[in-house]
Amino acid sequence: MKSICAVPVSSSSFWWRLLLLLLISSTMTLTVTMAQDRQCVTGYPMDNFCIERGTLLDNNRKATLLFADIHTIHCLVDVDWCVDSGYEVLTPPETPGEEFGRAFELDATGIELTLAEARRVGKCNTCDQGNRGEQRAGFQATYVGTVDPTYVGEPPLLLVEEIHPHTVDCASLLLPEKTTIARTSPYLRNAKLENHRPPVVVPQRDGVDPSSP
């Protein structure tokens, strides 16, 4: 009976094939890792000024983390104190009556895109359509990006890559919705963090209400 022998393979051919397999494997691993690192959340952008003061500037009888969905676009994008304070993305509570969740702090790109999108659809002084816009309050959006690993604070800082209307959910973008949410009164948790802003004091401007249009 004749023995069956394998077809000889040259040493150089073997190593080239091995190198190709390693490159393919590394590329697939990198792609999967990058996909896993991308974060997605749909929620209400809220200025840190209103979060840290505890109540909405445009409705000071309403606690910010309980009534984020009635926050006006005027307050969100017209008032300098609000715009200059930066923004977080708040998510609706699982149980009605609980606080909104604090999902992410937005980076500079996220702030810029938020202002542009809110002004595009909103009714406010600096909105694209001025006071003829359709939406007065309750602005939402869907954010996609990656978490800044160097940021020390809570909630984490999102390096925003994309912003979509809230009707475009994370599932339609083939991304999981963020589920780990910081739920607490805002300043108390962050008070000891060096990079977190101190409490905001509303400037006095000759008795003028800063929330007025």
Short mmCIF file of N, CA and C in Angstrom, two decimals, residues 28-211:
data_model
loop_
_atom_site.label_atom_id
_atom_site.label_comp_id
_atom_site.label_asym_id
_atom_site.label_seq_id
_atom_site.Cartn_x
_atom_site.Cartn_y
_atom_site.Cartn_z
N MET A 28 -9.64 42.24 12.57
CA MET A 28 -10.97 41.87 13.07
C MET A 28 -11.10 42.23 14.54
N THR A 29 -10.04 41.97 15.34
CA THR A 29 -10.08 42.29 16.76
C THR A 29 -10.21 43.78 16.98
N LEU A 30 -9.46 44.60 16.21
CA LEU A 30 -9.52 46.05 16.33
C LEU A 30 -10.90 46.57 15.97
N THR A 31 -11.49 46.01 14.90
CA THR A 31 -12.82 46.43 14.47
C THR A 31 -13.87 46.15 15.53
N VAL A 32 -13.82 44.96 16.12
CA VAL A 32 -14.77 44.58 17.17
C VAL A 32 -14.59 45.48 18.38
N THR A 33 -13.32 45.73 18.76
CA THR A 33 -13.05 46.57 19.93
C THR A 33 -13.57 47.98 19.73
N MET A 34 -13.34 48.55 18.53
CA MET A 34 -13.82 49.89 18.25
C MET A 34 -15.34 49.96 18.29
N ALA A 35 -16.00 48.91 17.75
CA ALA A 35 -17.46 48.88 17.77
C ALA A 35 -17.99 48.80 19.19
N GLN A 36 -17.28 48.01 20.06
CA GLN A 36 -17.72 47.89 21.44
C GLN A 36 -17.52 49.19 22.20
N ASP A 37 -16.50 49.97 21.86
CA ASP A 37 -16.20 51.20 22.56
C ASP A 37 -17.17 52.32 22.21
N ARG A 38 -17.85 52.22 21.10
CA ARG A 38 -18.79 53.28 20.71
C ARG A 38 -20.01 53.25 21.63
N GLN A 39 -20.39 54.42 22.08
CA GLN A 39 -21.52 54.56 23.00
C GLN A 39 -22.66 55.28 22.30
N CYS A 40 -23.87 54.95 22.70
CA CYS A 40 -25.05 55.59 22.11
C CYS A 40 -26.07 55.84 23.21
N VAL A 41 -26.69 57.00 23.15
CA VAL A 41 -27.73 57.33 24.12
C VAL A 41 -28.69 58.33 23.51
N THR A 42 -29.97 58.16 23.83
CA THR A 42 -30.99 59.14 23.45
C THR A 42 -31.47 59.82 24.72
N GLY A 43 -31.42 61.15 24.73
CA GLY A 43 -31.83 61.84 25.94
C GLY A 43 -31.96 63.33 25.75
N TYR A 44 -32.14 64.01 26.88
CA TYR A 44 -32.35 65.46 26.90
C TYR A 44 -31.04 66.16 27.27
N PRO A 45 -30.47 66.97 26.39
CA PRO A 45 -29.31 67.75 26.80
C PRO A 45 -29.75 68.81 27.82
N MET A 46 -28.98 68.91 28.89
CA MET A 46 -29.31 69.87 29.94
C MET A 46 -28.05 70.64 30.32
N ASP A 47 -28.16 71.97 30.40
CA ASP A 47 -27.00 72.77 30.77
C ASP A 47 -26.64 72.54 32.24
N ASN A 48 -25.34 72.56 32.51
CA ASN A 48 -24.86 72.34 33.87
C ASN A 48 -25.29 73.45 34.83
N PHE A 49 -25.53 74.63 34.29
CA PHE A 49 -26.02 75.72 35.13
C PHE A 49 -27.32 75.32 35.82
N CYS A 50 -28.26 74.79 35.04
CA CYS A 50 -29.55 74.38 35.61
C CYS A 50 -29.42 73.13 36.48
N ILE A 51 -28.51 72.23 36.11
CA ILE A 51 -28.31 71.03 36.92
C ILE A 51 -27.78 71.41 38.29
N GLU A 52 -26.78 72.25 38.33
CA GLU A 52 -26.10 72.56 39.58
C GLU A 52 -26.89 73.51 40.48
N ARG A 53 -27.78 74.30 39.89
CA ARG A 53 -28.60 75.18 40.74
C ARG A 53 -29.78 74.41 41.33
N GLY A 54 -30.08 73.21 40.77
CA GLY A 54 -31.11 72.35 41.36
C GLY A 54 -32.49 72.52 40.77
N THR A 55 -32.78 73.71 40.23
CA THR A 55 -34.09 73.95 39.60
C THR A 55 -33.87 74.57 38.23
N LEU A 56 -34.89 74.47 37.39
CA LEU A 56 -34.80 75.04 36.05
C LEU A 56 -34.77 76.56 36.13
N LEU A 57 -33.87 77.16 35.40
CA LEU A 57 -33.76 78.62 35.42
C LEU A 57 -35.02 79.27 34.87
N ASP A 58 -35.66 78.61 33.90
CA ASP A 58 -36.87 79.18 33.29
C ASP A 58 -38.15 78.73 33.99
N ASN A 59 -38.00 77.96 35.06
CA ASN A 59 -39.16 77.52 35.84
C ASN A 59 -38.64 77.09 37.21
N ASN A 60 -38.37 78.07 38.07
CA ASN A 60 -37.60 77.78 39.28
C ASN A 60 -38.36 77.01 40.35
N ARG A 61 -39.59 76.65 40.08
CA ARG A 61 -40.32 75.78 41.01
C ARG A 61 -40.20 74.30 40.62
N LYS A 62 -39.52 74.03 39.52
CA LYS A 62 -39.38 72.66 39.03
C LYS A 62 -37.93 72.19 39.21
N ALA A 63 -37.76 71.07 39.90
CA ALA A 63 -36.42 70.49 40.08
C ALA A 63 -35.88 70.02 38.73
N THR A 64 -34.65 70.37 38.43
CA THR A 64 -34.07 70.09 37.12
C THR A 64 -34.09 68.61 36.78
N LEU A 65 -33.69 67.75 37.72
CA LEU A 65 -33.58 66.33 37.43
C LEU A 65 -34.92 65.60 37.50
N LEU A 66 -35.98 66.32 37.84
CA LEU A 66 -37.32 65.72 37.81
C LEU A 66 -38.14 66.19 36.61
N PHE A 67 -37.77 67.34 36.04
CA PHE A 67 -38.57 67.93 34.97
C PHE A 67 -37.71 68.34 33.78
N ALA A 68 -36.73 67.52 33.44
CA ALA A 68 -35.86 67.83 32.30
C ALA A 68 -36.64 67.92 30.99
N ASP A 69 -37.76 67.22 30.92
CA ASP A 69 -38.53 67.16 29.67
C ASP A 69 -39.35 68.43 29.40
N ILE A 70 -39.39 69.37 30.36
CA ILE A 70 -40.10 70.62 30.10
C ILE A 70 -39.14 71.80 29.98
N HIS A 71 -37.87 71.53 29.97
CA HIS A 71 -36.85 72.57 29.85
C HIS A 71 -36.98 73.26 28.49
N THR A 72 -37.03 74.58 28.47
CA THR A 72 -37.25 75.29 27.22
C THR A 72 -35.96 75.38 26.39
N ILE A 73 -36.14 75.42 25.09
CA ILE A 73 -35.00 75.59 24.20
C ILE A 73 -34.42 76.98 24.37
N HIS A 74 -35.25 77.95 24.72
CA HIS A 74 -34.75 79.30 25.01
C HIS A 74 -33.70 79.25 26.11
N CYS A 75 -34.00 78.57 27.19
CA CYS A 75 -33.05 78.46 28.30
C CYS A 75 -31.82 77.66 27.87
N LEU A 76 -32.04 76.66 27.06
CA LEU A 76 -30.96 75.75 26.64
C LEU A 76 -29.92 76.45 25.77
N VAL A 77 -30.37 77.34 24.86
CA VAL A 77 -29.43 77.87 23.86
C VAL A 77 -29.33 79.40 23.82
N ASP A 78 -30.24 80.12 24.47
CA ASP A 78 -30.22 81.58 24.42
C ASP A 78 -29.44 82.21 25.58
N VAL A 79 -29.56 81.63 26.75
CA VAL A 79 -29.01 82.23 27.97
C VAL A 79 -27.52 81.92 28.09
N ASP A 80 -26.70 82.97 28.12
CA ASP A 80 -25.24 82.79 28.13
C ASP A 80 -24.76 81.94 29.30
N TRP A 81 -25.33 82.17 30.48
CA TRP A 81 -24.90 81.42 31.66
C TRP A 81 -25.12 79.92 31.46
N CYS A 82 -26.18 79.57 30.77
CA CYS A 82 -26.48 78.16 30.51
C CYS A 82 -25.54 77.58 29.44
N VAL A 83 -25.40 78.32 28.35
CA VAL A 83 -24.55 77.85 27.25
C VAL A 83 -23.11 77.70 27.70
N ASP A 84 -22.61 78.66 28.46
CA ASP A 84 -21.20 78.65 28.87
C ASP A 84 -20.89 77.59 29.91
N SER A 85 -21.92 77.03 30.54
CA SER A 85 -21.68 76.05 31.61
C SER A 85 -21.45 74.64 31.10
N GLY A 86 -21.72 74.38 29.81
CA GLY A 86 -21.59 73.03 29.28
C GLY A 86 -22.88 72.24 29.46
N TYR A 87 -22.88 71.00 28.98
CA TYR A 87 -24.12 70.21 28.96
C TYR A 87 -23.87 68.74 29.35
N GLU A 88 -24.90 68.16 29.93
CA GLU A 88 -24.97 66.71 30.13
C GLU A 88 -26.17 66.18 29.34
N VAL A 89 -26.19 64.88 29.11
CA VAL A 89 -27.34 64.22 28.51
C VAL A 89 -28.09 63.49 29.62
N LEU A 90 -29.36 63.84 29.79
CA LEU A 90 -30.19 63.21 30.82
C LEU A 90 -31.15 62.22 30.17
N THR A 91 -31.38 61.09 30.82
CA THR A 91 -32.27 60.07 30.28
C THR A 91 -33.49 59.89 31.20
N PRO A 92 -34.65 59.61 30.63
CA PRO A 92 -35.87 59.49 31.43
C PRO A 92 -35.76 58.38 32.47
N PRO A 93 -36.39 58.57 33.62
CA PRO A 93 -36.34 57.55 34.68
C PRO A 93 -37.12 56.30 34.29
N GLU A 94 -36.71 55.18 34.85
CA GLU A 94 -37.43 53.93 34.61
C GLU A 94 -38.79 53.96 35.30
N THR A 95 -38.86 54.63 36.44
CA THR A 95 -40.11 54.75 37.19
C THR A 95 -40.54 56.21 37.23
N PRO A 96 -41.76 56.53 36.82
CA PRO A 96 -42.23 57.91 36.84
C PRO A 96 -42.08 58.52 38.22
N GLY A 97 -41.62 59.77 38.27
CA GLY A 97 -41.43 60.46 39.55
C GLY A 97 -40.01 60.41 40.06
N GLU A 98 -39.18 59.51 39.51
CA GLU A 98 -37.78 59.46 39.91
C GLU A 98 -36.97 60.48 39.11
N GLU A 99 -35.71 60.70 39.54
CA GLU A 99 -34.87 61.64 38.83
C GLU A 99 -34.46 61.11 37.46
N PHE A 100 -34.26 62.02 36.52
CA PHE A 100 -33.67 61.66 35.24
C PHE A 100 -32.24 61.20 35.48
N GLY A 101 -31.78 60.27 34.65
CA GLY A 101 -30.42 59.77 34.78
C GLY A 101 -29.42 60.68 34.10
N ARG A 102 -28.25 60.80 34.69
CA ARG A 102 -27.18 61.62 34.12
C ARG A 102 -26.24 60.68 33.36
N ALA A 103 -26.39 60.64 32.04
CA ALA A 103 -25.68 59.65 31.23
C ALA A 103 -24.27 60.08 30.87
N PHE A 104 -24.13 61.26 30.28
CA PHE A 104 -22.83 61.72 29.81
C PHE A 104 -22.69 63.23 29.97
N GLU A 105 -21.46 63.67 30.16
CA GLU A 105 -21.07 65.06 29.93
C GLU A 105 -20.70 65.16 28.46
N LEU A 106 -21.03 66.25 27.80
CA LEU A 106 -20.72 66.41 26.37
C LEU A 106 -19.42 67.18 26.18
N ASP A 107 -18.62 66.75 25.20
CA ASP A 107 -17.40 67.48 24.86
C ASP A 107 -17.74 68.69 23.99
N ALA A 108 -16.72 69.42 23.54
CA ALA A 108 -16.95 70.64 22.77
C ALA A 108 -17.70 70.37 21.48
N THR A 109 -17.38 69.25 20.82
CA THR A 109 -18.09 68.90 19.59
C THR A 109 -19.55 68.61 19.87
N GLY A 110 -19.81 67.87 20.95
CA GLY A 110 -21.18 67.57 21.33
C GLY A 110 -21.98 68.81 21.64
N ILE A 111 -21.35 69.78 22.29
CA ILE A 111 -22.02 71.04 22.61
C ILE A 111 -22.36 71.79 21.32
N GLU A 112 -21.39 71.87 20.43
CA GLU A 112 -21.61 72.58 19.17
C GLU A 112 -22.74 71.96 18.36
N LEU A 113 -22.76 70.63 18.28
CA LEU A 113 -23.80 69.94 17.52
C LEU A 113 -25.17 70.08 18.20
N THR A 114 -25.17 70.06 19.53
CA THR A 114 -26.41 70.22 20.28
C THR A 114 -27.03 71.59 20.02
N LEU A 115 -26.21 72.63 20.10
CA LEU A 115 -26.71 73.98 19.87
C LEU A 115 -27.26 74.13 18.45
N ALA A 116 -26.53 73.56 17.48
CA ALA A 116 -26.97 73.67 16.08
C ALA A 116 -28.30 72.95 15.85
N GLU A 117 -28.43 71.74 16.41
CA GLU A 117 -29.65 70.96 16.19
C GLU A 117 -30.84 71.56 16.93
N ALA A 118 -30.61 72.01 18.16
CA ALA A 118 -31.69 72.63 18.93
C ALA A 118 -32.17 73.91 18.25
N ARG A 119 -31.24 74.69 17.74
CA ARG A 119 -31.63 75.93 17.05
C ARG A 119 -32.30 75.64 15.71
N ARG A 120 -31.98 74.52 15.13
CA ARG A 120 -32.60 74.17 13.84
C ARG A 120 -34.08 73.89 14.01
N VAL A 121 -34.45 73.19 15.10
CA VAL A 121 -35.84 72.76 15.27
C VAL A 121 -36.62 73.64 16.23
N GLY A 122 -35.91 74.51 16.99
CA GLY A 122 -36.55 75.16 18.11
C GLY A 122 -37.18 76.52 17.85
N LYS A 123 -37.84 76.96 18.90
CA LYS A 123 -38.47 78.29 18.94
C LYS A 123 -37.77 79.08 20.04
N CYS A 124 -36.90 80.02 19.65
CA CYS A 124 -36.14 80.78 20.62
C CYS A 124 -35.51 81.99 19.94
N ASN A 125 -34.86 82.83 20.73
CA ASN A 125 -34.29 84.06 20.18
C ASN A 125 -33.19 83.81 19.16
N THR A 126 -32.35 82.81 19.41
CA THR A 126 -31.22 82.53 18.52
C THR A 126 -31.48 81.34 17.60
N CYS A 127 -32.70 80.85 17.57
CA CYS A 127 -33.04 79.72 16.71
C CYS A 127 -33.07 80.14 15.25
N ASP A 128 -32.88 79.19 14.35
CA ASP A 128 -32.83 79.49 12.92
C ASP A 128 -34.09 80.19 12.44
N GLN A 129 -35.24 79.79 12.99
CA GLN A 129 -36.51 80.39 12.61
C GLN A 129 -37.02 81.37 13.65
N GLY A 130 -36.15 81.75 14.58
CA GLY A 130 -36.56 82.67 15.62
C GLY A 130 -37.71 82.13 16.43
N ASN A 131 -38.65 82.97 16.74
CA ASN A 131 -39.82 82.54 17.51
C ASN A 131 -40.91 81.93 16.65
N ARG A 132 -40.57 81.65 15.39
CA ARG A 132 -41.52 80.97 14.50
C ARG A 132 -41.27 79.47 14.45
N GLY A 133 -40.26 79.01 15.17
CA GLY A 133 -39.95 77.59 15.18
C GLY A 133 -41.07 76.76 15.78
N GLU A 134 -40.99 75.46 15.58
CA GLU A 134 -42.09 74.57 16.01
C GLU A 134 -41.96 74.11 17.45
N GLN A 135 -40.75 73.86 17.93
CA GLN A 135 -40.59 73.24 19.25
C GLN A 135 -40.13 74.25 20.28
N ARG A 136 -40.89 74.38 21.36
CA ARG A 136 -40.56 75.35 22.41
C ARG A 136 -39.76 74.71 23.54
N ALA A 137 -40.02 73.45 23.86
CA ALA A 137 -39.39 72.81 25.02
C ALA A 137 -39.23 71.30 24.77
N GLY A 138 -38.49 70.66 25.69
CA GLY A 138 -38.36 69.21 25.64
C GLY A 138 -37.48 68.71 24.51
N PHE A 139 -36.41 69.42 24.19
CA PHE A 139 -35.54 69.00 23.09
C PHE A 139 -34.77 67.73 23.47
N GLN A 140 -34.78 66.75 22.55
CA GLN A 140 -34.04 65.51 22.72
C GLN A 140 -33.17 65.25 21.50
N ALA A 141 -32.18 64.38 21.66
CA ALA A 141 -31.33 63.98 20.54
C ALA A 141 -30.70 62.63 20.87
N THR A 142 -30.20 61.97 19.83
CA THR A 142 -29.45 60.72 20.00
C THR A 142 -27.99 61.01 19.72
N TYR A 143 -27.13 60.61 20.66
CA TYR A 143 -25.70 60.90 20.59
C TYR A 143 -24.90 59.61 20.41
N VAL A 144 -23.88 59.68 19.56
CA VAL A 144 -22.97 58.56 19.35
C VAL A 144 -21.54 59.06 19.51
N GLY A 145 -20.73 58.31 20.24
CA GLY A 145 -19.34 58.71 20.42
C GLY A 145 -18.60 57.69 21.26
N THR A 146 -17.45 58.10 21.78
CA THR A 146 -16.65 57.25 22.64
C THR A 146 -16.38 57.98 23.95
N VAL A 147 -16.13 57.21 24.99
CA VAL A 147 -15.87 57.79 26.31
C VAL A 147 -14.40 58.20 26.42
N ASP A 148 -14.16 59.39 26.94
CA ASP A 148 -12.79 59.87 27.16
C ASP A 148 -12.20 59.13 28.36
N PRO A 149 -11.18 58.28 28.14
CA PRO A 149 -10.63 57.49 29.25
C PRO A 149 -9.82 58.33 30.24
N THR A 150 -9.46 59.55 29.87
CA THR A 150 -8.63 60.39 30.75
C THR A 150 -9.47 61.28 31.65
N TYR A 151 -10.78 61.33 31.41
CA TYR A 151 -11.65 62.22 32.18
C TYR A 151 -11.97 61.61 33.54
N VAL A 152 -11.78 62.40 34.60
CA VAL A 152 -12.11 61.95 35.95
C VAL A 152 -13.35 62.71 36.40
N GLY A 153 -14.45 62.02 36.50
CA GLY A 153 -15.68 62.67 36.89
C GLY A 153 -16.87 61.79 36.60
N GLU A 154 -18.01 62.23 37.05
CA GLU A 154 -19.23 61.48 36.84
C GLU A 154 -20.35 62.45 36.55
N PRO A 155 -21.06 62.30 35.45
CA PRO A 155 -20.99 61.18 34.51
C PRO A 155 -19.75 61.27 33.61
N PRO A 156 -19.44 60.20 32.86
CA PRO A 156 -18.27 60.22 31.98
C PRO A 156 -18.43 61.22 30.84
N LEU A 157 -17.29 61.63 30.27
CA LEU A 157 -17.27 62.59 29.18
C LEU A 157 -17.38 61.85 27.85
N LEU A 158 -18.37 62.23 27.05
CA LEU A 158 -18.57 61.60 25.74
C LEU A 158 -17.91 62.45 24.67
N LEU A 159 -17.01 61.81 23.91
CA LEU A 159 -16.40 62.46 22.75
C LEU A 159 -17.33 62.21 21.57
N VAL A 160 -18.14 63.17 21.27
CA VAL A 160 -19.26 62.98 20.34
C VAL A 160 -18.77 62.92 18.89
N GLU A 161 -19.26 61.90 18.19
CA GLU A 161 -18.97 61.74 16.77
C GLU A 161 -20.17 62.11 15.91
N GLU A 162 -21.37 61.81 16.41
CA GLU A 162 -22.59 62.04 15.63
C GLU A 162 -23.71 62.47 16.56
N ILE A 163 -24.64 63.24 16.02
CA ILE A 163 -25.88 63.56 16.71
C ILE A 163 -27.02 63.37 15.72
N HIS A 164 -28.10 62.76 16.20
CA HIS A 164 -29.26 62.48 15.35
C HIS A 164 -30.53 62.96 16.05
N PRO A 165 -31.60 63.19 15.30
CA PRO A 165 -32.90 63.45 15.95
C PRO A 165 -33.26 62.29 16.87
N HIS A 166 -34.01 62.57 17.93
CA HIS A 166 -34.31 61.51 18.90
C HIS A 166 -35.13 60.38 18.31
N THR A 167 -35.77 60.63 17.16
CA THR A 167 -36.53 59.57 16.50
C THR A 167 -35.61 58.50 15.91
N VAL A 168 -34.34 58.82 15.75
CA VAL A 168 -33.35 57.83 15.32
C VAL A 168 -32.76 57.21 16.58
N ASP A 169 -33.22 56.00 16.92
CA ASP A 169 -32.76 55.41 18.18
C ASP A 169 -31.48 54.61 17.96
N CYS A 170 -30.90 54.16 19.07
CA CYS A 170 -29.63 53.44 19.02
C CYS A 170 -29.76 52.11 18.28
N ALA A 171 -30.90 51.46 18.42
CA ALA A 171 -31.10 50.17 17.75
C ALA A 171 -31.02 50.32 16.23
N SER A 172 -31.57 51.41 15.71
CA SER A 172 -31.53 51.63 14.27
C SER A 172 -30.12 51.94 13.78
N LEU A 173 -29.25 52.37 14.70
CA LEU A 173 -27.85 52.62 14.38
C LEU A 173 -26.98 51.40 14.66
N LEU A 174 -27.63 50.30 15.04
CA LEU A 174 -26.94 49.04 15.35
C LEU A 174 -25.98 49.20 16.53
N LEU A 175 -26.38 50.01 17.49
CA LEU A 175 -25.57 50.23 18.69
C LEU A 175 -26.42 50.01 19.93
N PRO A 176 -25.84 49.46 20.99
CA PRO A 176 -26.61 49.29 22.23
C PRO A 176 -26.84 50.61 22.92
N GLU A 177 -27.98 50.75 23.56
CA GLU A 177 -28.30 51.96 24.32
C GLU A 177 -27.53 51.94 25.64
N LYS A 178 -26.99 53.06 26.03
CA LYS A 178 -26.29 53.14 27.31
C LYS A 178 -27.25 52.84 28.45
N THR A 179 -26.84 51.95 29.35
CA THR A 179 -27.72 51.57 30.46
C THR A 179 -27.14 51.92 31.82
N THR A 180 -25.83 52.18 31.90
CA THR A 180 -25.22 52.53 33.17
C THR A 180 -25.37 54.03 33.38
N ILE A 181 -26.29 54.40 34.25
CA ILE A 181 -26.65 55.80 34.42
C ILE A 181 -26.33 56.25 35.84
N ALA A 182 -25.74 57.43 35.97
CA ALA A 182 -25.52 58.01 37.30
C ALA A 182 -26.81 58.66 37.76
N ARG A 183 -27.37 58.18 38.86
CA ARG A 183 -28.62 58.73 39.37
C ARG A 183 -28.37 59.26 40.78
N THR A 184 -28.18 60.55 40.89
CA THR A 184 -27.91 61.17 42.18
C THR A 184 -28.07 62.66 42.06
N SER A 185 -28.17 63.34 43.18
CA SER A 185 -28.14 64.79 43.15
C SER A 185 -26.77 65.20 42.64
N PRO A 186 -26.70 66.18 41.73
CA PRO A 186 -25.50 66.40 40.94
C PRO A 186 -24.26 66.85 41.69
N TYR A 187 -24.33 67.97 42.41
CA TYR A 187 -23.08 68.53 42.92
C TYR A 187 -22.49 67.71 44.06
N LEU A 188 -23.32 67.09 44.87
CA LEU A 188 -22.82 66.36 46.03
C LEU A 188 -21.86 65.25 45.62
N ARG A 189 -22.16 64.54 44.53
CA ARG A 189 -21.31 63.44 44.12
C ARG A 189 -19.99 63.94 43.54
N ASN A 190 -19.99 65.10 42.90
CA ASN A 190 -18.81 65.58 42.20
C ASN A 190 -18.00 66.60 42.98
N ALA A 191 -18.42 66.92 44.19
CA ALA A 191 -17.81 68.03 44.91
C ALA A 191 -16.32 67.85 45.14
N LYS A 192 -15.86 66.61 45.28
CA LYS A 192 -14.46 66.37 45.60
C LYS A 192 -13.59 66.17 44.36
N LEU A 193 -14.18 66.22 43.19
CA LEU A 193 -13.40 66.01 41.96
C LEU A 193 -12.78 67.31 41.51
N GLU A 194 -11.48 67.26 41.26
CA GLU A 194 -10.74 68.49 40.96
C GLU A 194 -11.21 69.16 39.67
N ASN A 195 -11.61 68.34 38.68
CA ASN A 195 -11.95 68.93 37.38
C ASN A 195 -13.41 69.29 37.25
N HIS A 196 -14.16 69.21 38.35
CA HIS A 196 -15.59 69.54 38.25
C HIS A 196 -15.82 70.98 38.66
N ARG A 197 -16.75 71.63 38.01
CA ARG A 197 -17.04 73.03 38.30
C ARG A 197 -17.62 73.22 39.70
N PRO A 198 -17.33 74.35 40.35
CA PRO A 198 -17.95 74.68 41.63
C PRO A 198 -19.41 75.06 41.42
N PRO A 199 -20.18 75.18 42.48
CA PRO A 199 -21.59 75.58 42.32
C PRO A 199 -21.68 76.92 41.61
N VAL A 200 -22.67 77.05 40.74
CA VAL A 200 -22.84 78.28 39.98
C VAL A 200 -23.70 79.26 40.76
N VAL A 201 -23.25 80.50 40.83
CA VAL A 201 -24.03 81.56 41.48
C VAL A 201 -24.62 82.43 40.38
N VAL A 202 -25.93 82.62 40.42
CA VAL A 202 -26.60 83.44 39.41
C VAL A 202 -26.17 84.89 39.57
N PRO A 203 -25.57 85.49 38.56
CA PRO A 203 -25.16 86.90 38.67
C PRO A 203 -26.37 87.81 38.83
N GLN A 204 -26.19 88.85 39.61
CA GLN A 204 -27.24 89.84 39.79
C GLN A 204 -27.11 90.91 38.70
N ARG A 205 -28.17 91.17 37.99
CA ARG A 205 -28.12 92.14 36.90
C ARG A 205 -29.25 93.14 37.06
N ASP A 206 -29.13 93.97 38.11
CA ASP A 206 -30.11 95.04 38.35
C ASP A 206 -31.54 94.53 38.39
N GLY A 207 -31.72 93.36 39.01
CA GLY A 207 -33.06 92.82 39.18
C GLY A 207 -33.66 92.20 37.95
N VAL A 208 -32.88 92.08 36.86
CA VAL A 208 -33.41 91.48 35.64
C VAL A 208 -33.42 89.97 35.77
N ASP A 209 -34.50 89.35 35.42
CA ASP A 209 -34.62 87.90 35.45
C ASP A 209 -33.84 87.30 34.29
N PRO A 210 -32.74 86.52 34.58
CA PRO A 210 -31.94 85.98 33.49
C PRO A 210 -32.67 84.98 32.64
N SER A 211 -33.78 84.47 33.09
CA SER A 211 -34.51 83.48 32.30
C SER A 211 -35.48 84.11 31.33
#
